[in-house]
PDB file of C-alpha atoms in Angstrom:
ATOM      1  CA  UNK J  31       0.000   0.000   0.000  1.00 84.00           C
ATOM      2  CA  UNK J  32       1.182   3.499  -0.836  1.00 92.00           C
ATOM      3  CA  UNK J  33      -0.196   6.664   0.709  1.00 95.00           C
ATOM      4  CA  UNK J  34      -0.007   9.860  -1.320  1.00 97.00           C
ATOM      5  CA  UNK J  35      -0.575  13.372  -0.009  1.00 97.00           C
ATOM      6  CA  UNK J  36      -0.652  16.372  -2.340  1.00 97.00           C
ATOM      7  CA  UNK J  37       0.048  19.936  -1.300  1.00 97.00           C
ATOM      8  CA  UNK J  38       0.814  23.289  -2.867  1.00 97.00           C
ATOM      9  CA  UNK J  39      -2.496  24.110  -4.473  1.00 97.00           C
ATOM     10  CA  UNK J  40      -4.195  27.459  -4.087  1.00 97.00           C
ATOM     11  CA  UNK J  41      -5.390  30.587  -5.812  1.00 98.00           C
ATOM     12  CA  UNK J  42      -3.125  32.272  -8.344  1.00 98.00           C
ATOM     13  CA  UNK J  43      -3.569  34.916 -11.015  1.00 98.00           C
ATOM     14  CA  UNK J  44      -3.289  34.071 -14.683  1.00 98.00           C
ATOM     15  CA  UNK J  45       0.343  34.025 -15.748  1.00 97.00           C
ATOM     16  CA  UNK J  46       1.507  32.979 -12.311  1.00 98.00           C
ATOM     17  CA  UNK J  47       3.180  29.806 -11.098  1.00 98.00           C
ATOM     18  CA  UNK J  48       2.593  27.094  -8.548  1.00 98.00           C
ATOM     19  CA  UNK J  49       4.552  24.053  -7.498  1.00 98.00           C
ATOM     20  CA  UNK J  50       2.598  21.032  -6.379  1.00 98.00           C
ATOM     21  CA  UNK J  51       4.156  18.389  -4.180  1.00 98.00           C
ATOM     22  CA  UNK J  52       3.106  14.816  -3.574  1.00 98.00           C
ATOM     23  CA  UNK J  53       4.627  13.003  -0.621  1.00 97.00           C
ATOM     24  CA  UNK J  54       4.567   9.216  -0.710  1.00 96.00           C
ATOM     25  CA  UNK J  55       4.842   6.743   2.114  1.00 92.00           C
ATOM     26  CA  UNK J  56       4.427   3.041   2.646  1.00 80.00           C
ATOM     27  CA  UNK J  57       6.628   1.390   0.020  1.00 77.00           C
ATOM     28  CA  UNK J  58       9.947   1.877  -1.747  1.00 89.00           C
ATOM     29  CA  UNK J  59       9.357   5.045  -3.706  1.00 90.00           C
ATOM     30  CA  UNK J  60      11.647   4.181  -6.602  1.00 88.00           C
ATOM     31  CA  UNK J  61       9.515   1.131  -7.348  1.00 90.00           C
ATOM     32  CA  UNK J  62       6.748   3.377  -8.600  1.00 93.00           C
ATOM     33  CA  UNK J  63       6.167   5.437 -11.659  1.00 95.00           C
ATOM     34  CA  UNK J  64       4.362   8.638 -10.700  1.00 96.00           C
ATOM     35  CA  UNK J  65       1.840  10.716 -12.539  1.00 97.00           C
ATOM     36  CA  UNK J  66      -0.134  13.926 -12.226  1.00 98.00           C
ATOM     37  CA  UNK J  67      -3.724  14.281 -13.363  1.00 98.00           C
ATOM     38  CA  UNK J  68      -6.402  16.913 -12.981  1.00 98.00           C
ATOM     39  CA  UNK J  69     -10.162  17.031 -13.055  1.00 98.00           C
ATOM     40  CA  UNK J  70     -12.283  20.085 -13.609  1.00 96.00           C
ATOM     41  CA  UNK J  71     -15.989  20.155 -12.709  1.00 92.00           C
ATOM     42  CA  UNK J  72     -18.045  18.257 -15.246  1.00 94.00           C
ATOM     43  CA  UNK J  73     -14.979  16.962 -17.070  1.00 96.00           C
ATOM     44  CA  UNK J  74     -13.095  13.694 -17.162  1.00 96.00           C
ATOM     45  CA  UNK J  75      -9.817  13.200 -15.355  1.00 97.00           C
ATOM     46  CA  UNK J  76      -7.009  14.423 -17.589  1.00 97.00           C
ATOM     47  CA  UNK J  77      -3.437  13.141 -17.741  1.00 98.00           C
ATOM     48  CA  UNK J  78      -0.804  15.851 -17.319  1.00 98.00           C
ATOM     49  CA  UNK J  79       2.623  14.306 -16.792  1.00 98.00           C
ATOM     50  CA  UNK J  80       4.362  11.137 -15.681  1.00 97.00           C
ATOM     51  CA  UNK J  81       7.828  10.176 -14.533  1.00 97.00           C
ATOM     52  CA  UNK J  82       9.528   6.808 -14.184  1.00 95.00           C
ATOM     53  CA  UNK J  83      10.945   5.456 -10.958  1.00 93.00           C
ATOM     54  CA  UNK J  84      14.495   6.558 -11.692  1.00 92.00           C
ATOM     55  CA  UNK J  85      13.392   9.989 -12.843  1.00 92.00           C
ATOM     56  CA  UNK J  86      15.037   9.573 -16.238  1.00 93.00           C
ATOM     57  CA  UNK J  87      11.859   9.087 -18.262  1.00 94.00           C
ATOM     58  CA  UNK J  88       9.042  11.595 -18.488  1.00 96.00           C
ATOM     59  CA  UNK J  89       5.925  12.046 -20.558  1.00 96.00           C
ATOM     60  CA  UNK J  90       3.619  15.041 -20.948  1.00 97.00           C
ATOM     61  CA  UNK J  91       0.227  15.864 -22.295  1.00 97.00           C
ATOM     62  CA  UNK J  92       0.732  18.188 -25.241  1.00 96.00           C
ATOM     63  CA  UNK J  93      -1.639  20.687 -23.629  1.00 93.00           C
ATOM     64  CA  UNK J  94       0.835  21.396 -20.819  1.00 96.00           C
ATOM     65  CA  UNK J  95       4.162  20.630 -22.471  1.00 96.00           C
ATOM     66  CA  UNK J  96       6.495  23.573 -22.080  1.00 96.00           C
ATOM     67  CA  UNK J  97       4.495  25.027 -19.174  1.00 98.00           C
ATOM     68  CA  UNK J  98       4.486  22.155 -16.661  1.00 98.00           C
ATOM     69  CA  UNK J  99       7.485  20.161 -15.454  1.00 98.00           C
ATOM     70  CA  UNK J 100       7.365  16.929 -13.481  1.00 98.00           C
ATOM     71  CA  UNK J 101      10.276  15.910 -11.273  1.00 98.00           C
ATOM     72  CA  UNK J 102      10.938  13.672  -8.317  1.00 97.00           C
ATOM     73  CA  UNK J 103      13.262  13.561  -5.356  1.00 97.00           C
ATOM     74  CA  UNK J 104      13.624   9.920  -4.418  1.00 95.00           C
ATOM     75  CA  UNK J 105      15.526  10.782  -1.255  1.00 94.00           C
ATOM     76  CA  UNK J 106      12.459  12.697  -0.057  1.00 95.00           C
ATOM     77  CA  UNK J 107       9.849  10.305  -1.502  1.00 96.00           C
ATOM     78  CA  UNK J 108       8.285  13.261  -3.250  1.00 97.00           C
ATOM     79  CA  UNK J 109       7.155  14.077  -6.764  1.00 98.00           C
ATOM     80  CA  UNK J 110       6.614  17.634  -7.943  1.00 98.00           C
ATOM     81  CA  UNK J 111       4.691  19.430 -10.629  1.00 98.00           C
ATOM     82  CA  UNK J 112       6.012  22.878 -11.463  1.00 98.00           C
ATOM     83  CA  UNK J 113       3.313  24.850 -13.249  1.00 98.00           C
ATOM     84  CA  UNK J 114       4.161  28.091 -15.040  1.00 98.00           C
ATOM     85  CA  UNK J 115       2.177  30.524 -17.177  1.00 97.00           C
ATOM     86  CA  UNK J 116      -1.040  29.342 -15.590  1.00 98.00           C
ATOM     87  CA  UNK J 117      -4.344  29.977 -17.353  1.00 97.00           C
ATOM     88  CA  UNK J 118      -7.908  30.077 -16.021  1.00 96.00           C
ATOM     89  CA  UNK J 119      -8.563  26.816 -17.861  1.00 96.00           C
ATOM     90  CA  UNK J 120      -5.957  25.150 -15.628  1.00 97.00           C
ATOM     91  CA  UNK J 121      -8.419  25.465 -12.742  1.00 97.00           C
ATOM     92  CA  UNK J 122      -9.115  21.963 -11.434  1.00 98.00           C
ATOM     93  CA  UNK J 123      -8.422  19.498  -8.659  1.00 98.00           C
ATOM     94  CA  UNK J 124      -4.951  18.084  -9.179  1.00 98.00           C
ATOM     95  CA  UNK J 125      -4.121  14.504  -8.240  1.00 98.00           C
ATOM     96  CA  UNK J 126      -0.928  12.536  -8.017  1.00 98.00           C
ATOM     97  CA  UNK J 127      -0.898   8.809  -8.601  1.00 97.00           C
ATOM     98  CA  UNK J 128       1.497   5.885  -8.275  1.00 96.00           C
ATOM     99  CA  UNK J 129       1.985   3.026 -10.737  1.00 94.00           C
ATOM    100  CA  UNK J 130       3.577  -0.222  -9.506  1.00 92.00           C
ATOM    101  CA  UNK J 131       5.459  -0.506 -12.793  1.00 85.00           C
ATOM    102  CA  UNK J 132       8.337   1.884 -12.200  1.00 81.00           C
ATOM    103  CA  UNK J 133       9.698   1.616 -15.741  1.00 81.00           C
ATOM    104  CA  UNK J 134       6.460   2.848 -17.288  1.00 81.00           C
ATOM    105  CA  UNK J 135       5.435   6.460 -17.727  1.00 90.00           C
ATOM    106  CA  UNK J 136       1.751   5.707 -18.110  1.00 92.00           C
ATOM    107  CA  UNK J 137      -0.685   8.245 -19.494  1.00 94.00           C
ATOM    108  CA  UNK J 138      -3.985   6.571 -18.606  1.00 95.00           C
ATOM    109  CA  UNK J 139      -5.624   6.789 -15.215  1.00 95.00           C
ATOM    110  CA  UNK J 140      -6.450   3.092 -15.224  1.00 95.00           C
ATOM    111  CA  UNK J 141      -2.719   2.271 -15.195  1.00 94.00           C
ATOM    112  CA  UNK J 142      -2.274   3.766 -11.744  1.00 96.00           C
ATOM    113  CA  UNK J 143      -2.770   1.855  -8.550  1.00 95.00           C
ATOM    114  CA  UNK J 144      -2.806   4.518  -5.843  1.00 96.00           C
ATOM    115  CA  UNK J 145      -4.166   8.042  -5.729  1.00 97.00           C
ATOM    116  CA  UNK J 146      -3.897  11.048  -3.488  1.00 98.00           C
ATOM    117  CA  UNK J 147      -6.862  13.016  -2.238  1.00 97.00           C
ATOM    118  CA  UNK J 148      -6.264  15.935  -4.584  1.00 97.00           C
ATOM    119  CA  UNK J 149      -5.424  19.597  -4.183  1.00 98.00           C
ATOM    120  CA  UNK J 150      -7.414  22.482  -5.629  1.00 98.00           C
ATOM    121  CA  UNK J 151      -5.781  24.874  -8.068  1.00 98.00           C
ATOM    122  CA  UNK J 152      -7.729  27.982  -9.019  1.00 98.00           C
ATOM    123  CA  UNK J 153      -6.426  30.414 -11.615  1.00 98.00           C
ATOM    124  CA  UNK J 154      -8.146  33.792 -11.753  1.00 97.00           C
ATOM    125  CA  UNK J 155      -8.293  35.904 -14.883  1.00 93.00           C
TER     126      UNK J 155
END
C-alpha cells in the first residue's frame, strides 16, 4: 500500500506559477512510476505528466508541455509538478498517482494503482 498526499495548491492569477508536491509513504518510492492528473468540474480526469521510478523518463500531455514540469526527489519520496504561465482553464483538482510498474510512464488513469486526495488549483483571470 502506498499513501499519497498532495500539497501546494491554491489561488493564483493568470500568468503565475505554482509548485505542487506529492509526498509518498508506505513502500519503496523508486519502485513506482508517478503521474499527475487533474479534473475540472463536469470533465473527465485528464493526464498531465508522468515520470519513471528513476526519474530519467518523463511524458507530458501536449496541452501542458512547455508550461508544466514533473520531477521527483527519491531521497524525499516526493514528486513535484512545477506549473508556469497558468491559465484560467488550468483550474481543477490536481491529483498525483502511483503506478507499480516503475519503468512505465503511463498516461492513462487506469494504469495507476494509488491516488492522493487531490489539491485544488484555481487560476483567476
